[in-house]
Short mmCIF file of C-alpha atoms and ligand atoms in Angstrom, two decimals:
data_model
loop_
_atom_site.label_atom_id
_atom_site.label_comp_id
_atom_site.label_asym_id
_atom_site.label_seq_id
_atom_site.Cartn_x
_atom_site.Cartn_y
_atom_site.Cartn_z
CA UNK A 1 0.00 0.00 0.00
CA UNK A 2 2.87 2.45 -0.52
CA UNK A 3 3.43 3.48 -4.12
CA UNK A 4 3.20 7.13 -4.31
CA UNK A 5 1.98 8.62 -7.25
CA UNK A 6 3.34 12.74 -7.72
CA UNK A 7 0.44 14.47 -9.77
CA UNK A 8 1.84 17.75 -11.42
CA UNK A 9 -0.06 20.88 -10.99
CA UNK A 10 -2.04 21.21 -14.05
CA UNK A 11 -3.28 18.02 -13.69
CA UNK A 12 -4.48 18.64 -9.67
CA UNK A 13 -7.57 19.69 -10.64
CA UNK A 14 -8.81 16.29 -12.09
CA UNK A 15 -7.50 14.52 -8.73
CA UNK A 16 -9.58 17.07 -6.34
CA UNK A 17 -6.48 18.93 -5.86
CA UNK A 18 -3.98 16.34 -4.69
CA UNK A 19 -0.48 16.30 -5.15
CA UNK A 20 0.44 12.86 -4.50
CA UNK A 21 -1.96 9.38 -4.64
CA UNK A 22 -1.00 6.25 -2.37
CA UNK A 23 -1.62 3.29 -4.39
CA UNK A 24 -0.65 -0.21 -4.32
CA UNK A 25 2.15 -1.92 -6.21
CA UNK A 26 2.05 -3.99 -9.43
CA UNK A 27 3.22 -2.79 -12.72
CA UNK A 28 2.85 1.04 -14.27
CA UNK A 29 -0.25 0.34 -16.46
CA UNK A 30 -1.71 -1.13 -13.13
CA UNK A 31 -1.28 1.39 -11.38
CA UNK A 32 -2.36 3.88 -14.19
CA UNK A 33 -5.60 1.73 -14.87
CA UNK A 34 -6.56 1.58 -11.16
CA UNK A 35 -5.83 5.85 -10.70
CA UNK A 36 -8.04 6.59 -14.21
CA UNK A 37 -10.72 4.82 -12.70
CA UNK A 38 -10.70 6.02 -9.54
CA UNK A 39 -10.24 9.75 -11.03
CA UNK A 40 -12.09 9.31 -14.92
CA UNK A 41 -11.54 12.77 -15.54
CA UNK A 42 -7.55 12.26 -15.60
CA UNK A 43 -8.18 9.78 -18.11
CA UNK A 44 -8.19 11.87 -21.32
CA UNK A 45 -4.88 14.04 -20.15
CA UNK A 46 -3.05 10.92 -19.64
CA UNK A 47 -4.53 8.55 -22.09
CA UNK A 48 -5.03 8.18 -25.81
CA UNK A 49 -8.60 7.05 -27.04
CA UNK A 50 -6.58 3.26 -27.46
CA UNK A 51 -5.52 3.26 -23.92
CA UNK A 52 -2.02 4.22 -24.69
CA UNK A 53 -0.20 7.02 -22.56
CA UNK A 54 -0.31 10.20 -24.07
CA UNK A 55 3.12 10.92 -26.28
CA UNK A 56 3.61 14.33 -23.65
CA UNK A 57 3.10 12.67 -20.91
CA UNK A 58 6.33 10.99 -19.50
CA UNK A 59 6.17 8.56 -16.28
CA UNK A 60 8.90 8.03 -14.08
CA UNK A 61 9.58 5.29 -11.56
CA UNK A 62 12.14 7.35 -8.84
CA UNK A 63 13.44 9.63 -11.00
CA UNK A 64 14.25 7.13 -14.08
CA UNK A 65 11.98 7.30 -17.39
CA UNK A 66 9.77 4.13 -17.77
CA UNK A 67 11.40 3.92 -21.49
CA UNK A 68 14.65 2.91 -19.98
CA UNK A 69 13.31 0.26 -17.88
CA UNK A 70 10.65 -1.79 -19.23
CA UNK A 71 8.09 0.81 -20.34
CA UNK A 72 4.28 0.47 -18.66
CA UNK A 73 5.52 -3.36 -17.87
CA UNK A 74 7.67 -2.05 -15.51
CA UNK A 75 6.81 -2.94 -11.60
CA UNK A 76 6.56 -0.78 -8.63
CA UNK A 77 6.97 -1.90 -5.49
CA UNK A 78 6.02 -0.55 -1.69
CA UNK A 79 8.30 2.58 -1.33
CA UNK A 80 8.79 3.32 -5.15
CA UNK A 81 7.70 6.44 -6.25
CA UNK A 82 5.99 7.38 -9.45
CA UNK A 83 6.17 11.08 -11.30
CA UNK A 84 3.85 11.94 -13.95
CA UNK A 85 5.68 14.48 -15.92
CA UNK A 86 3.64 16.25 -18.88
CA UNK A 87 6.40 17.18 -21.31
CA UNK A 88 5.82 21.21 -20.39
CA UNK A 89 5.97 20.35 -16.50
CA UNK A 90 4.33 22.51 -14.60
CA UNK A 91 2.20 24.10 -17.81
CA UNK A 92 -1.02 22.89 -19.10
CA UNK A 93 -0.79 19.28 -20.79
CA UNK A 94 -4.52 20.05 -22.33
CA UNK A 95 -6.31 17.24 -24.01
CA UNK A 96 -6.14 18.28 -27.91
CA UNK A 97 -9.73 19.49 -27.93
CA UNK A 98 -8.60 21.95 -25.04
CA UNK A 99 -5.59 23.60 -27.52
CA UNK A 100 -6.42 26.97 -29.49
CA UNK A 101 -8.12 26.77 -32.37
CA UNK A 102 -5.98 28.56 -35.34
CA UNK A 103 -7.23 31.33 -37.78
CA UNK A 104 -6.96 30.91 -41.29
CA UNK A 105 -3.99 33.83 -41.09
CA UNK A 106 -2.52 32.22 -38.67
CA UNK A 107 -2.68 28.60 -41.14
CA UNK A 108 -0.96 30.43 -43.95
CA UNK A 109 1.49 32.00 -41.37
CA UNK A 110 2.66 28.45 -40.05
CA UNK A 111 2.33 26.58 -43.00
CA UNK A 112 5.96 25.42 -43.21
CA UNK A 113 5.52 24.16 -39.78
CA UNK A 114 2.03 22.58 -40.42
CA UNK A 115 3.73 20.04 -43.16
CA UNK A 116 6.27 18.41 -41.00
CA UNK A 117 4.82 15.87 -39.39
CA UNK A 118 6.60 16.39 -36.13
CA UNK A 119 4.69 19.82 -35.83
CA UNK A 120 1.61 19.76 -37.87
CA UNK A 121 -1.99 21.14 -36.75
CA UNK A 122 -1.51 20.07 -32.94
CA UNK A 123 1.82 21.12 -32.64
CA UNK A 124 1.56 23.77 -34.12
CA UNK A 125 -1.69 24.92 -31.56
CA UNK A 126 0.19 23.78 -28.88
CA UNK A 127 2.83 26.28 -29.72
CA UNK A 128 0.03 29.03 -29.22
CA UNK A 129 -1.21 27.67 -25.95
CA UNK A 130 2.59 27.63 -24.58
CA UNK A 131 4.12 30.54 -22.34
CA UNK A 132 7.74 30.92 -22.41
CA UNK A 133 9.35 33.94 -20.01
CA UNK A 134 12.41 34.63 -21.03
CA UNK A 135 14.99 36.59 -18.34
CA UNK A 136 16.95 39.13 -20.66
CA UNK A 137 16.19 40.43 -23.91
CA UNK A 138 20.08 41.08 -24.38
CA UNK A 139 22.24 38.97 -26.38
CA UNK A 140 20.48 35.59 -26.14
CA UNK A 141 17.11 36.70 -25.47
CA UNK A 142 17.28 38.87 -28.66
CA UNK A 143 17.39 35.65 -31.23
CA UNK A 144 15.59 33.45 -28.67
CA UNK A 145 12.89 36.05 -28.58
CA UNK A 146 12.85 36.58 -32.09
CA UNK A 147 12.46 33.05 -33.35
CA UNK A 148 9.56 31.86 -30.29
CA UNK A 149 7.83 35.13 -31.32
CA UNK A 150 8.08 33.99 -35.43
CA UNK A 151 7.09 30.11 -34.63
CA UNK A 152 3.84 30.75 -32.98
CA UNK A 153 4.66 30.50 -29.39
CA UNK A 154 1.30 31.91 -27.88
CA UNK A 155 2.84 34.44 -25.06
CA UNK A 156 6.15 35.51 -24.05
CA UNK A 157 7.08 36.34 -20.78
CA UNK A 158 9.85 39.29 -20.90
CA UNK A 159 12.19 40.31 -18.00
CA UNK A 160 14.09 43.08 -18.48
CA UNK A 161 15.00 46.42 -16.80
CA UNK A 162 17.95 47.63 -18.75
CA UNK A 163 17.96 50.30 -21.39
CA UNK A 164 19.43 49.82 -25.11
CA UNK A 165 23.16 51.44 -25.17
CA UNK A 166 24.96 51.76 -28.32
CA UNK A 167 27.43 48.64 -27.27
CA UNK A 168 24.33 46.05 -27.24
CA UNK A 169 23.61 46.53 -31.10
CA UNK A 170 26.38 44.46 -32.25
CA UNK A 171 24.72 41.47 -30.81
CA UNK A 172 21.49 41.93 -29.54
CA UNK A 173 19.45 42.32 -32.78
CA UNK A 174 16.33 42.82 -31.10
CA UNK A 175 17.10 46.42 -30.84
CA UNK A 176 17.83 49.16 -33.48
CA UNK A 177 19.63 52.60 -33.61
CA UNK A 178 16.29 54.34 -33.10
CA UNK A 179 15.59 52.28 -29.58
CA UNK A 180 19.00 53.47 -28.03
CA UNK A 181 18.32 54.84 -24.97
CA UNK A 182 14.50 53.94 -24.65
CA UNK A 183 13.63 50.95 -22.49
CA UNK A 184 14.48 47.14 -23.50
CA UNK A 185 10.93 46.26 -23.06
CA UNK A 186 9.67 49.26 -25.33
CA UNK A 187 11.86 48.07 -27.91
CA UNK A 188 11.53 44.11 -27.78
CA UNK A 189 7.64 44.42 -27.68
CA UNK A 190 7.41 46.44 -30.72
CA UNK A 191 9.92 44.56 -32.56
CA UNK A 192 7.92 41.04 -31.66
CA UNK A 193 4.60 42.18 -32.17
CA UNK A 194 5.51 43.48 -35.52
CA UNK A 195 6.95 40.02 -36.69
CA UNK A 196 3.78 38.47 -35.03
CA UNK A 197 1.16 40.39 -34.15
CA UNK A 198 -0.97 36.82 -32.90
CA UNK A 199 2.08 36.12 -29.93
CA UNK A 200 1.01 38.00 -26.82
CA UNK A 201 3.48 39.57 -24.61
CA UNK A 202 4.07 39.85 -20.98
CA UNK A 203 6.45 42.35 -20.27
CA UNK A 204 7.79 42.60 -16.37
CA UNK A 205 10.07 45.60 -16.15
CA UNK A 206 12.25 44.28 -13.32
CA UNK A 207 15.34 43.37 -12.46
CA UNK A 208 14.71 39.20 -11.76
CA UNK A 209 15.09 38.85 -7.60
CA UNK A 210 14.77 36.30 -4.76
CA UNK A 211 11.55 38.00 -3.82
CA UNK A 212 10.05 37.64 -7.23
CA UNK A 213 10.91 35.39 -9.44
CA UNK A 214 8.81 32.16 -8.19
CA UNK A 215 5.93 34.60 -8.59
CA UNK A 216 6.62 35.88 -12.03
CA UNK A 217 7.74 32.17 -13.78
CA UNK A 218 5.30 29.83 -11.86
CA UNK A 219 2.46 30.86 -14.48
CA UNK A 220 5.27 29.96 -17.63
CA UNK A 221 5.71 26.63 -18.92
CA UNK A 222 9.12 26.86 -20.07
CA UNK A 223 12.30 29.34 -18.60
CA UNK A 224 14.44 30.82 -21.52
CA UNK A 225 17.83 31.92 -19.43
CA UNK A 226 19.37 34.99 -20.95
CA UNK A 227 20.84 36.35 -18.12
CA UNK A 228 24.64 37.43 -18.27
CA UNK A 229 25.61 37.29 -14.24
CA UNK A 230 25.84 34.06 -12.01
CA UNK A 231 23.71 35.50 -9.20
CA UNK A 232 21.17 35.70 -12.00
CA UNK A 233 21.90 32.00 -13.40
CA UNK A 234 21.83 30.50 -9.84
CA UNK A 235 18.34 32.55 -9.03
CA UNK A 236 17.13 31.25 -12.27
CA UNK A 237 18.12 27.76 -12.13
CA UNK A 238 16.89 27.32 -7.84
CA UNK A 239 13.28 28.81 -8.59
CA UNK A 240 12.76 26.19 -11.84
CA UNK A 241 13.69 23.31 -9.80
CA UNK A 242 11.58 25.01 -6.78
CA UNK A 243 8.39 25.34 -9.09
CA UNK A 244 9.48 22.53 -11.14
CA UNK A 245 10.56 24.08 -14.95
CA UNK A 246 12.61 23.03 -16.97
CA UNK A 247 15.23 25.95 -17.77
CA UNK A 248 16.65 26.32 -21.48
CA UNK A 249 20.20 27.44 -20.57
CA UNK A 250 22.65 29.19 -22.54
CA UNK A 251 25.83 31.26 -22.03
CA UNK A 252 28.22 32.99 -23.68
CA UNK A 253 32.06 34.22 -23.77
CA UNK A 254 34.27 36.02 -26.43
CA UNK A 255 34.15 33.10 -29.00
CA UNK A 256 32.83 29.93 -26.51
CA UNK A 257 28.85 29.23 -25.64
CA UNK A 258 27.50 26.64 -23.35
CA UNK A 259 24.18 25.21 -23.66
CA UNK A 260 21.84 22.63 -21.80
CA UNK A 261 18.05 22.21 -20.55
CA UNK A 262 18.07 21.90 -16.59
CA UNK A 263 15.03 20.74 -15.02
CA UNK A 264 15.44 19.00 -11.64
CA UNK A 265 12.83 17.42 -11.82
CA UNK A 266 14.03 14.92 -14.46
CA UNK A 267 17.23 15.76 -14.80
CA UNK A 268 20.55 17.36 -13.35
CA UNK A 269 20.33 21.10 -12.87
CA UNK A 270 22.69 23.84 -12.75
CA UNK A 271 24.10 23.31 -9.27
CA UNK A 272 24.63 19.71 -9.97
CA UNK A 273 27.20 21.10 -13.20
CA UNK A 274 28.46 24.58 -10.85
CA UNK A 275 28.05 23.56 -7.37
CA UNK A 276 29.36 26.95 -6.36
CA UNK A 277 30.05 30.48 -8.57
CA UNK A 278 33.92 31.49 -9.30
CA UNK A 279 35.00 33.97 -7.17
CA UNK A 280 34.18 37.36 -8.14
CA UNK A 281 36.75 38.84 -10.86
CA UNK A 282 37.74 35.47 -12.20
CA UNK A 283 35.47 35.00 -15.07
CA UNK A 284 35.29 37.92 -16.87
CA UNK A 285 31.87 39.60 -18.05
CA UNK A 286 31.47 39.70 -21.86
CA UNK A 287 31.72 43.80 -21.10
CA UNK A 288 35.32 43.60 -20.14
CA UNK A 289 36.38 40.25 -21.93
CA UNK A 290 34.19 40.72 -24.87
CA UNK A 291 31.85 38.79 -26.91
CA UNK A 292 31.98 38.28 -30.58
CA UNK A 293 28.46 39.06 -31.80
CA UNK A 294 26.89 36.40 -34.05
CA UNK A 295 27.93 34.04 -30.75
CA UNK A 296 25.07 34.72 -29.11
CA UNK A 297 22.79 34.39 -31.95
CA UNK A 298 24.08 30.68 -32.59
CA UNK A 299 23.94 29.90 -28.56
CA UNK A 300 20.49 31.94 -28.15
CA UNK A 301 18.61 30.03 -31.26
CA UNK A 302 19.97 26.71 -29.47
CA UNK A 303 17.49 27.49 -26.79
CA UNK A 304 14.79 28.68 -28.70
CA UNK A 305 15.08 25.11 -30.68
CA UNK A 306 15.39 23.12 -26.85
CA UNK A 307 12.43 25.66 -25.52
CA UNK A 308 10.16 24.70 -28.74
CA UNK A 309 11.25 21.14 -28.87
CA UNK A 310 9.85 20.91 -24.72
CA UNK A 311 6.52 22.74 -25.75
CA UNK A 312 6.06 19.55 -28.57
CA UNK A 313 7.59 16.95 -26.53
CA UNK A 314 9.65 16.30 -29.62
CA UNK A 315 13.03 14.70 -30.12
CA UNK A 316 15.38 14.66 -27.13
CA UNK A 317 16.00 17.70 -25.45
CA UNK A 318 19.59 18.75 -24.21
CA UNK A 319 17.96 17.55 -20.83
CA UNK A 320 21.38 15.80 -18.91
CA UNK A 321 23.79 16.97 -22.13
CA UNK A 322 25.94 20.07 -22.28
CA UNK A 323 27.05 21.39 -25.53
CA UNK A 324 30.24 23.39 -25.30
CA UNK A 325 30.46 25.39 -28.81
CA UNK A 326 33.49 26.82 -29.87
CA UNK A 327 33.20 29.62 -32.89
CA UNK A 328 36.93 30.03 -33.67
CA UNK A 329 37.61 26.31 -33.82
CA UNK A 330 34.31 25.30 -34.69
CA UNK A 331 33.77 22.38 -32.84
CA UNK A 332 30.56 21.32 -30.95
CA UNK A 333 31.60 19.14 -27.76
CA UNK A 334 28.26 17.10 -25.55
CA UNK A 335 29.01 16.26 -21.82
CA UNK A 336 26.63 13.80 -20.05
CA UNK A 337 25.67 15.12 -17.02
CA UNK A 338 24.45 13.34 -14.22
CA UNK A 339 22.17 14.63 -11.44
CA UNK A 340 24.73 14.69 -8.26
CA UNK A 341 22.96 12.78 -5.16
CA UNK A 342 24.75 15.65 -3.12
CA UNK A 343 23.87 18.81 -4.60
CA UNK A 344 22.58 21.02 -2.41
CA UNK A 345 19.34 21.92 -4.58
CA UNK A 346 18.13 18.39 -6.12
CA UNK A 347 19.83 15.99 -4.55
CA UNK A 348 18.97 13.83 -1.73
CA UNK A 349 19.60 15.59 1.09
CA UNK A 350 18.75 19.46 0.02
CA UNK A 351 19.83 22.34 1.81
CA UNK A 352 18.80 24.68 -0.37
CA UNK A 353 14.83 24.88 0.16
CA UNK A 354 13.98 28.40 -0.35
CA UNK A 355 15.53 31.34 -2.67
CA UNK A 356 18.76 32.96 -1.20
CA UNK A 357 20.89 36.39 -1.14
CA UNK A 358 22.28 35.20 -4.69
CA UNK A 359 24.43 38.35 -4.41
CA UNK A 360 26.42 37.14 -1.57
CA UNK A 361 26.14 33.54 -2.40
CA UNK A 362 28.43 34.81 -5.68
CA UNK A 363 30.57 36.89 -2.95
CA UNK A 364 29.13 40.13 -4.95
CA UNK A 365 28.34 43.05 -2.64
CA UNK A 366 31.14 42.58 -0.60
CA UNK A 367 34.10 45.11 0.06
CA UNK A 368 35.77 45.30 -3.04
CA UNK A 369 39.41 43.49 -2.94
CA UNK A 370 41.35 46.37 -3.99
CA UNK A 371 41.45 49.64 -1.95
CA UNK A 372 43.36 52.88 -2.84
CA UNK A 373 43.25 56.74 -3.25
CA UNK A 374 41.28 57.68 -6.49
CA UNK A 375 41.49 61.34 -8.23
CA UNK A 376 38.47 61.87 -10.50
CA UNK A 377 38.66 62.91 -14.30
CA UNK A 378 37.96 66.50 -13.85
CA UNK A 379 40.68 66.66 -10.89
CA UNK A 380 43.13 64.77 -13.26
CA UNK A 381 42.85 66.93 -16.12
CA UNK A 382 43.42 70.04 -13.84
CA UNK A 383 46.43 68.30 -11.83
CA UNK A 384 48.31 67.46 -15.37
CA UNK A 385 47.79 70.89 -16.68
CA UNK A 386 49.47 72.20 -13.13
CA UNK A 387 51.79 69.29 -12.78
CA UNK A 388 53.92 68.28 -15.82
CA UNK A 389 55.78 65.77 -13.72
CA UNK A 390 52.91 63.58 -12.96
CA UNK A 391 52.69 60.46 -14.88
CA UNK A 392 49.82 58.78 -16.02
CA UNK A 393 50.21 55.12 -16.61
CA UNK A 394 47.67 53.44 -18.97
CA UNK A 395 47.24 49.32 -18.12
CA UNK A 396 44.66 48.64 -20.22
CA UNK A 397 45.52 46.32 -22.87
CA UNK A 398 46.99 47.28 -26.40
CA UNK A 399 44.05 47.06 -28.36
CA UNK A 400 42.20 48.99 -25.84
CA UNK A 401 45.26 51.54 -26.24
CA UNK A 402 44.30 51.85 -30.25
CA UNK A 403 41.13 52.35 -30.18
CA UNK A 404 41.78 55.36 -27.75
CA UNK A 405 44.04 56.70 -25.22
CA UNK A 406 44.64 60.08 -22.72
CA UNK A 407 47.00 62.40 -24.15
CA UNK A 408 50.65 61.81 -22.39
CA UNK A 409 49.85 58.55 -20.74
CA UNK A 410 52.29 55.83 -21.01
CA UNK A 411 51.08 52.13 -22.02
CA UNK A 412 51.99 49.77 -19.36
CA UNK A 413 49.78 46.55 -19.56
CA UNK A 414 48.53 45.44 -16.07
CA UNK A 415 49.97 42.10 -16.43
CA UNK A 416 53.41 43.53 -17.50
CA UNK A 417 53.84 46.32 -14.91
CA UNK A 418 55.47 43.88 -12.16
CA UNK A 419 58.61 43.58 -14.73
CA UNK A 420 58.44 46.85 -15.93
CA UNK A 421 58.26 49.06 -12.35
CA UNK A 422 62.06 49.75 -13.12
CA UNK A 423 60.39 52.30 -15.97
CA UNK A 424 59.48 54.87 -13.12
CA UNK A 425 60.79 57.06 -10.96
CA UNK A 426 59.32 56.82 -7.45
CA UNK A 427 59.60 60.21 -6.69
CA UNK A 428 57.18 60.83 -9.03
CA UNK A 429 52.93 61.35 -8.35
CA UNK A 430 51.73 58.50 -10.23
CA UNK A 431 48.59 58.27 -11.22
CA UNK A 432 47.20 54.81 -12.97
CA UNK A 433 43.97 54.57 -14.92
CA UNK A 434 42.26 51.84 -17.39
CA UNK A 435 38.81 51.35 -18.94
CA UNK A 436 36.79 51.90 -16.24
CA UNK A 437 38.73 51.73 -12.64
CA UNK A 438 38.91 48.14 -11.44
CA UNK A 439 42.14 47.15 -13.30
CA UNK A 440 43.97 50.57 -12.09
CA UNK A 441 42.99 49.24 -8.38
CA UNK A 442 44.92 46.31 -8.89
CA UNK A 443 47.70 48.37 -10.50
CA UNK A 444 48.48 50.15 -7.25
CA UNK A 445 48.57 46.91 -5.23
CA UNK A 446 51.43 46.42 -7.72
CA UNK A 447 52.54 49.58 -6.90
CA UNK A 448 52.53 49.89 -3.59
CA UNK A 449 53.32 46.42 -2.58
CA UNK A 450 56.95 47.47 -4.73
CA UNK A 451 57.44 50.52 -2.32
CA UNK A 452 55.51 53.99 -4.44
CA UNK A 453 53.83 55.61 -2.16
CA UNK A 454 52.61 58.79 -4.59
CA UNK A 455 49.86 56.53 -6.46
CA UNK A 456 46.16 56.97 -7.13
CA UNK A 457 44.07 55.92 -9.49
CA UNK A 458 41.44 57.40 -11.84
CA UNK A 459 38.01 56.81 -10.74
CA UNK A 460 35.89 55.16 -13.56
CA UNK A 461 38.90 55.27 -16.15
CA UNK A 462 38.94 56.40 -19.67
CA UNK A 463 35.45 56.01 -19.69
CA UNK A 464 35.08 58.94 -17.36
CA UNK A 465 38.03 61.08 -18.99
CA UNK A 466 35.73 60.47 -22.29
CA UNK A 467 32.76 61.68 -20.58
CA UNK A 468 33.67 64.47 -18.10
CA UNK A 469 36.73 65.78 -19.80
CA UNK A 470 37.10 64.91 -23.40
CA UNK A 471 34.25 64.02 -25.56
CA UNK A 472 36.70 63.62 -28.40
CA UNK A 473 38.15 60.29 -26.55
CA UNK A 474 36.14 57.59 -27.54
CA UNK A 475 34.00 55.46 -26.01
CA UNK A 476 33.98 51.95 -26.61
ZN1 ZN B 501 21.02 19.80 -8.85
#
């Protein structure tokens, strides 16, 4: 008397609300047989006319897929536990007479989907009864957003909070010149709803946090993550376990792009790949290591493809595979992962039960590591006019150094300056500056920790000089 049965949410309501059934043991088409006649309603969701299960509708027996083992012949036995997972978990699995109906428009629209058999007339309406939120409508989001909107998927979910800057347009073709400077949203809306005026949007003009992002993606079937920051990713990837979504994953990073579909409750998740975030400053952002722009647009349509691919219950999803893509060499790498027993999210023994500081979990927010005395860029520019003896050192790299410098600085890369600190003359006010004022920190550490004591650093770099001093210095 102690097989328990997990019922997922959209199917609660034809089981008067229950999350879990005790039954008895015997083999999955038993146990099936016995629960759709004790609840008839469930029948139709689960079941095909001929008694077969329905193809979006996946059972498994503790945490393994009855198609491994020995399909509905396989046995459960007192203690085993059985998970009914519709192929959008946590969405609507709606019988096909409950699906959208399509216009005509909408037929000629779609018709290159209707004709492949994979898609055709049901897919293709459960496309429109899907809702997809996607977190970013940056570099990934843009293509992701783009292709969901153009194959029919019924409403996007949108987080953003960021405006478009000149520096996303390389990349994030959502947004043109005319939207720089007006919000993400604004832009992405108008842009999708003039490819596809049917797709409705839900916009959320927010930056994703612990405090609301179980409330914004528990009404989504599918998570599209296009954030560019760990605390982000691990936010992401602990509310779709929590609420049970599966998360279409993708990052990028000057030429390399990861991709994978977590959902916890099948599968590994993100923790189970990352237990824990590098420390702060070791990975790079793509805004100071750079990101080659069609990158994203290869990585982001990846997760479109996964995202649409979960809404049909088609093919097999990147669910326990990681794809490691790398542009320069072109190669395409797949890891198995496994779902680790001891990660702190999924795993047997959780610790993680409720949504965290993610900011602190990724060490962000902290003191910064490098302290020192900063001068700012109007200061500067008066201090060098009264001061010809004060040098400014430049440790940005060299191709930062082409594409603009400060009048009278001297290039010293940050990584070279420990073998090159014979170049200056310690009696001299030195200040350091770079792009934007983290690398200068770490210059005086250099510095000081090799005896100058006359060192400070300009705040916010040649960004600042460019903006507060001299326009003519560009930005980049
Ligand atoms: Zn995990």
């Amino acid at each position: 008397m102690s097989v328990l049965v997990h019922i997922p949410t959209p199917l609660r309501p034809f089981v008067e609300d229950q999350d879990g059934i005790v039954t008895e043991h015997g083999t999955i088409a038993e146990v099936l047989e016995r629960l759709t006649n004790e609840y008839t309603k469930l029948r139709a969701h689960l079941m095909q006319p001929d008694g077969r299960l329905r193809n979006f509708v996946n059972v498994y027996v503790n945490d393994r897929d009855i198609r491994d083992l020995d399909g509905d012949e396989t046995r459960v036995v007192d203690g085993d536990e059985i998970s009914i997972v519709p192929s959008i978990a946590g969405g609507a699995a709606p019988a096909d007479t409950a699906l959208p109906e399509l216009s005509h428009e909408e037929l000629l629209r779609y018709s290159r989907h209707l004709i492949l058999p994979e898609v055709g007339l049901e897919g293709q309406r459960r496309l429109k009864a899907a809702r997809v939120v996607l977190i970013g409508t940056g570099g990934l989001g843009s293509p992701a957003s783009l292709y969901l909107a153009a194959a029919g998927v019924g409403t996007l979910g949108l987080v953003d909070f960021d405006v478009v800057d000149a520096t996303n347009l390389h990349r994030q073709i959502l947004h043109g010149t005319a939207a720089v400077g007006d919000s993400k949203l604004d832009s992405a809306e108008a842009r999708l709803k003039d490819l596809n005026p049917h797709v409705h949007i839900e916009a959320f003009d927010t930056r994703l946090t612990s405090e609301n992002a179980l409330e914004i993606l528990r009404d989504f079937d599918v998570v599209l993550d296009g954030s560019d920051n760990f605390p982000t990713r691990y936010l992401v990837n602990d509310a779709c376990a929590m609420l049970g979504k599966p998360n279409a994953y993708g990052s990028i990073f000057r030429f390399e792009g990861q991709a994978s579909v977590f959902h916890a409750r099948v599968g590994p998740c993100y923790r189970c790949l990352f237990r824990e975030p590098p420390p702060p400053g070791l990975v790079p952002s793509c805004a100071e290591g750079g990101v080659l722009g069609v990158l994203p647009g290869i990585i982001g349509s990846i997760q479109a493809l996964e995202t649409i691919k979960l809404i049909l219950g088609k093919g097999s999803t990147l669910i326990g595979r990681l794809i490691l893509f790398d542009a320069l060499k072109f190669t395409f790498r797949e890891l198995k992962l496994h779902k680790d027993p001891d990660c702190p999210l999924c795993g047997e023994h959780p610790t993680v039960t409720e949504l965290i500081d993610y900011e602190a979990f990724c060490g962000l927010g902290a003191e910064p590591a490098y302290h020192g005395p900063e001068v700012n860029a109007t200061e500067l520019a008066t201090e060098l006019k009264e001061n010809p003896e004060l040098v400014l050192i430049d440790v940005r790299e060299p191709l930062e150094w082409e594409i603009c410098r400060i009048d009278g600085a001297t290039l010293i890369p940050l990584g070279h300056l420990p073998e090159r600190l014979n170049e200056l003359n310690g009696h001299k006010e030195i200040v350091t500056h770079c792009h934007k004022g983290v690398r200068s920190m770490q210059a005086l550490e250099v510095l000081k920790a090799a005896g100058f004591t006359r060192v400070r650093s300009l705040a916010g770099g040649i960004e600042a000089w460019s903006t507060e001093v001299d326009p003519s210095v560009p930005r980049y």
